[in-house]
PDB file of C-alpha atoms in Angstrom:
ATOM      1  CA  UNK B  13     -24.812 -63.045 -14.074  1.00 74.00           C
ATOM      2  CA  UNK B  14     -27.348 -60.228 -14.517  1.00 76.00           C
ATOM      3  CA  UNK B  15     -27.835 -60.103 -10.820  1.00 79.00           C
ATOM      4  CA  UNK B  16     -24.130 -59.553 -10.340  1.00 82.00           C
ATOM      5  CA  UNK B  17     -24.014 -56.909 -12.909  1.00 82.00           C
ATOM      6  CA  UNK B  18     -27.042 -55.044 -11.217  1.00 83.00           C
ATOM      7  CA  UNK B  19     -25.320 -55.476  -7.772  1.00 85.00           C
ATOM      8  CA  UNK B  20     -22.103 -53.995  -9.272  1.00 85.00           C
ATOM      9  CA  UNK B  21     -23.895 -51.205 -10.795  1.00 85.00           C
ATOM     10  CA  UNK B  22     -25.731 -50.557  -7.615  1.00 85.00           C
ATOM     11  CA  UNK B  23     -22.404 -50.671  -5.686  1.00 86.00           C
ATOM     12  CA  UNK B  24     -20.744 -48.151  -8.126  1.00 87.00           C
ATOM     13  CA  UNK B  25     -23.925 -45.893  -7.736  1.00 88.00           C
ATOM     14  CA  UNK B  26     -23.608 -46.146  -3.868  1.00 88.00           C
ATOM     15  CA  UNK B  27     -19.954 -45.289  -4.145  1.00 90.00           C
ATOM     16  CA  UNK B  28     -20.622 -42.166  -6.485  1.00 90.00           C
ATOM     17  CA  UNK B  29     -23.476 -40.964  -3.928  1.00 89.00           C
ATOM     18  CA  UNK B  30     -21.010 -41.329  -1.077  1.00 89.00           C
ATOM     19  CA  UNK B  31     -18.287 -39.447  -2.998  1.00 89.00           C
ATOM     20  CA  UNK B  32     -20.721 -36.746  -3.949  1.00 90.00           C
ATOM     21  CA  UNK B  33     -21.931 -36.493  -0.299  1.00 89.00           C
ATOM     22  CA  UNK B  34     -18.280 -36.393   0.764  1.00 89.00           C
ATOM     23  CA  UNK B  35     -17.320 -33.477  -1.749  1.00 90.00           C
ATOM     24  CA  UNK B  36     -20.430 -31.559  -0.671  1.00 91.00           C
ATOM     25  CA  UNK B  37     -19.408 -31.979   3.003  1.00 91.00           C
ATOM     26  CA  UNK B  38     -15.920 -30.648   2.155  1.00 92.00           C
ATOM     27  CA  UNK B  39     -17.460 -27.761   0.230  1.00 92.00           C
ATOM     28  CA  UNK B  40     -19.631 -26.943   3.200  1.00 92.00           C
ATOM     29  CA  UNK B  41     -16.732 -27.150   5.550  1.00 92.00           C
ATOM     30  CA  UNK B  42     -14.584 -24.924   3.260  1.00 94.00           C
ATOM     31  CA  UNK B  43     -17.434 -22.485   3.030  1.00 93.00           C
ATOM     32  CA  UNK B  44     -17.795 -22.390   6.795  1.00 93.00           C
ATOM     33  CA  UNK B  45     -14.019 -21.879   7.195  1.00 94.00           C
ATOM     34  CA  UNK B  46     -14.009 -19.178   4.774  1.00 94.00           C
ATOM     35  CA  UNK B  47     -16.834 -17.356   6.616  1.00 93.00           C
ATOM     36  CA  UNK B  48     -14.899 -17.826   9.946  1.00 93.00           C
ATOM     37  CA  UNK B  49     -11.891 -16.249   8.284  1.00 91.00           C
ATOM     38  CA  UNK B  50     -13.727 -13.308   6.943  1.00 92.00           C
ATOM     39  CA  UNK B  51     -15.289 -12.580  10.354  1.00 91.00           C
ATOM     40  CA  UNK B  52     -11.872 -12.823  11.990  1.00 89.00           C
ATOM     41  CA  UNK B  53     -10.406 -10.609   9.363  1.00 88.00           C
ATOM     42  CA  UNK B  54     -13.235  -8.103   9.713  1.00 87.00           C
ATOM     43  CA  UNK B  55     -12.674  -8.004  13.413  1.00 87.00           C
ATOM     44  CA  UNK B  56      -8.936  -7.434  13.122  1.00 86.00           C
ATOM     45  CA  UNK B  57      -9.582  -4.640  10.539  1.00 85.00           C
ATOM     46  CA  UNK B  58     -12.218  -3.110  12.848  1.00 87.00           C
ATOM     47  CA  UNK B  59      -9.934  -3.205  15.776  1.00 85.00           C
ATOM     48  CA  UNK B  60      -7.190  -1.676  13.762  1.00 85.00           C
ATOM     49  CA  UNK B  61      -9.402   0.960  12.546  1.00 86.00           C
ATOM     50  CA  UNK B  62     -10.499   1.775  16.095  1.00 85.00           C
ATOM     51  CA  UNK B  63      -7.061   1.936  17.200  1.00 87.00           C
ATOM     52  CA  UNK B  64      -6.074   4.451  14.425  1.00 90.00           C
ATOM     53  CA  UNK B  65      -9.052   6.588  15.298  1.00 88.00           C
ATOM     54  CA  UNK B  66      -8.083   6.637  18.984  1.00 90.00           C
ATOM     55  CA  UNK B  67      -4.595   7.625  18.151  1.00 93.00           C
ATOM     56  CA  UNK B  68      -5.916  10.456  15.813  1.00 93.00           C
ATOM     57  CA  UNK B  69      -8.249  11.690  18.575  1.00 93.00           C
ATOM     58  CA  UNK B  70      -5.492  11.498  21.170  1.00 94.00           C
ATOM     59  CA  UNK B  71      -3.155  13.610  18.916  1.00 95.00           C
ATOM     60  CA  UNK B  72      -5.981  16.151  18.382  1.00 94.00           C
ATOM     61  CA  UNK B  73      -6.553  16.323  22.200  1.00 95.00           C
ATOM     62  CA  UNK B  74      -2.769  16.808  22.970  1.00 96.00           C
ATOM     63  CA  UNK B  75      -2.606  19.513  20.214  1.00 95.00           C
ATOM     64  CA  UNK B  76      -5.626  21.246  21.930  1.00 95.00           C
ATOM     65  CA  UNK B  77      -4.059  20.746  25.397  1.00 96.00           C
ATOM     66  CA  UNK B  78      -1.051  22.530  23.976  1.00 95.00           C
ATOM     67  CA  UNK B  79      -2.994  25.382  22.775  1.00 95.00           C
ATOM     68  CA  UNK B  80      -4.853  25.675  26.031  1.00 95.00           C
ATOM     69  CA  UNK B  81      -1.491  25.754  27.944  1.00 96.00           C
ATOM     70  CA  UNK B  82      -0.242  28.657  25.903  1.00 95.00           C
ATOM     71  CA  UNK B  83      -3.473  30.501  26.433  1.00 94.00           C
ATOM     72  CA  UNK B  84      -3.269  29.841  30.145  1.00 94.00           C
ATOM     73  CA  UNK B  85       0.181  31.106  30.169  1.00 91.00           C
ATOM     74  CA  UNK B  86      -0.595  34.370  28.286  1.00 89.00           C
ATOM     75  CA  UNK B  87      -3.623  34.934  30.575  1.00 88.00           C
ATOM     76  CA  UNK B  88      -1.507  34.524  33.727  1.00 85.00           C
ATOM     77  CA  UNK B  89       1.198  36.780  32.313  1.00 81.00           C
ATOM     78  CA  UNK B  90      -1.343  39.464  31.445  1.00 78.00           C
ATOM     79  CA  UNK B  91      -3.118  39.113  34.820  1.00 78.00           C
ATOM     80  CA  UNK B  92      -0.012  39.553  36.877  1.00 77.00           C
ATOM     81  CA  UNK B  93       1.440  42.446  34.851  1.00 79.00           C
ATOM     82  CA  UNK B  94       0.069  46.014  35.333  1.00 80.00           C
ATOM     83  CA  UNK B  95       1.045  48.099  32.351  1.00 82.00           C
ATOM     84  CA  UNK B  96       1.441  51.947  32.524  1.00 85.00           C
ATOM     85  CA  UNK B  97      -1.767  52.053  30.310  1.00 89.00           C
ATOM     86  CA  UNK B  98      -3.702  50.088  32.860  1.00 86.00           C
ATOM     87  CA  UNK B  99      -2.483  52.434  35.569  1.00 87.00           C
ATOM     88  CA  UNK B 100      -3.576  55.566  33.792  1.00 90.00           C
ATOM     89  CA  UNK B 101      -7.065  54.134  32.909  1.00 93.00           C
ATOM     90  CA  UNK B 102      -7.717  53.322  36.742  1.00 92.00           C
ATOM     91  CA  UNK B 103      -6.461  56.835  37.679  1.00 92.00           C
ATOM     92  CA  UNK B 104      -8.928  58.352  35.095  1.00 93.00           C
ATOM     93  CA  UNK B 105     -11.821  56.112  36.269  1.00 94.00           C
ATOM     94  CA  UNK B 106     -11.138  57.054  39.911  1.00 94.00           C
ATOM     95  CA  UNK B 107     -11.187  60.683  39.009  1.00 93.00           C
ATOM     96  CA  UNK B 108     -14.370  60.304  36.984  1.00 94.00           C
ATOM     97  CA  UNK B 109     -16.108  58.683  39.856  1.00 94.00           C
ATOM     98  CA  UNK B 110     -14.801  61.355  42.235  1.00 93.00           C
ATOM     99  CA  UNK B 111     -12.841  59.110  44.296  1.00 93.00           C
ATOM    100  CA  UNK B 112      -9.726  60.347  45.855  1.00 91.00           C
ATOM    101  CA  UNK B 113      -6.568  58.299  45.511  1.00 88.00           C
ATOM    102  CA  UNK B 114      -2.802  58.571  46.461  1.00 88.00           C
ATOM    103  CA  UNK B 115      -0.054  57.780  44.176  1.00 85.00           C
ATOM    104  CA  UNK B 116       3.019  56.534  45.829  1.00 84.00           C
ATOM    105  CA  UNK B 117       6.480  57.528  44.453  1.00 80.00           C
ATOM    106  CA  UNK B 118       7.155  53.820  43.548  1.00 75.00           C
ATOM    107  CA  UNK B 119       4.321  53.712  41.043  1.00 58.00           C
TER     108      UNK B 119
END
């Protein structure tokens, strides 16, 4: 009978060890799954952050392009227009250098 009791106790110990091993494996699996989920979430957040930064940079570049277009427009407008002041300045410079010039009636 004592042998049966020892065998029974050994069987219970083996079962406890097996359950603890199973619980430890489940814990390890859960930790691994949590780590994978954390890494995936980090990647998603990083990707979203990069997308937001790219959108902000694009908006800045578009704003800069609008500003440059305005500057170009003004520069072209100013370059294609001769003001009366500019005409007088040219006449004065030509006179100061002693260069003759003819002013047409249309000027």
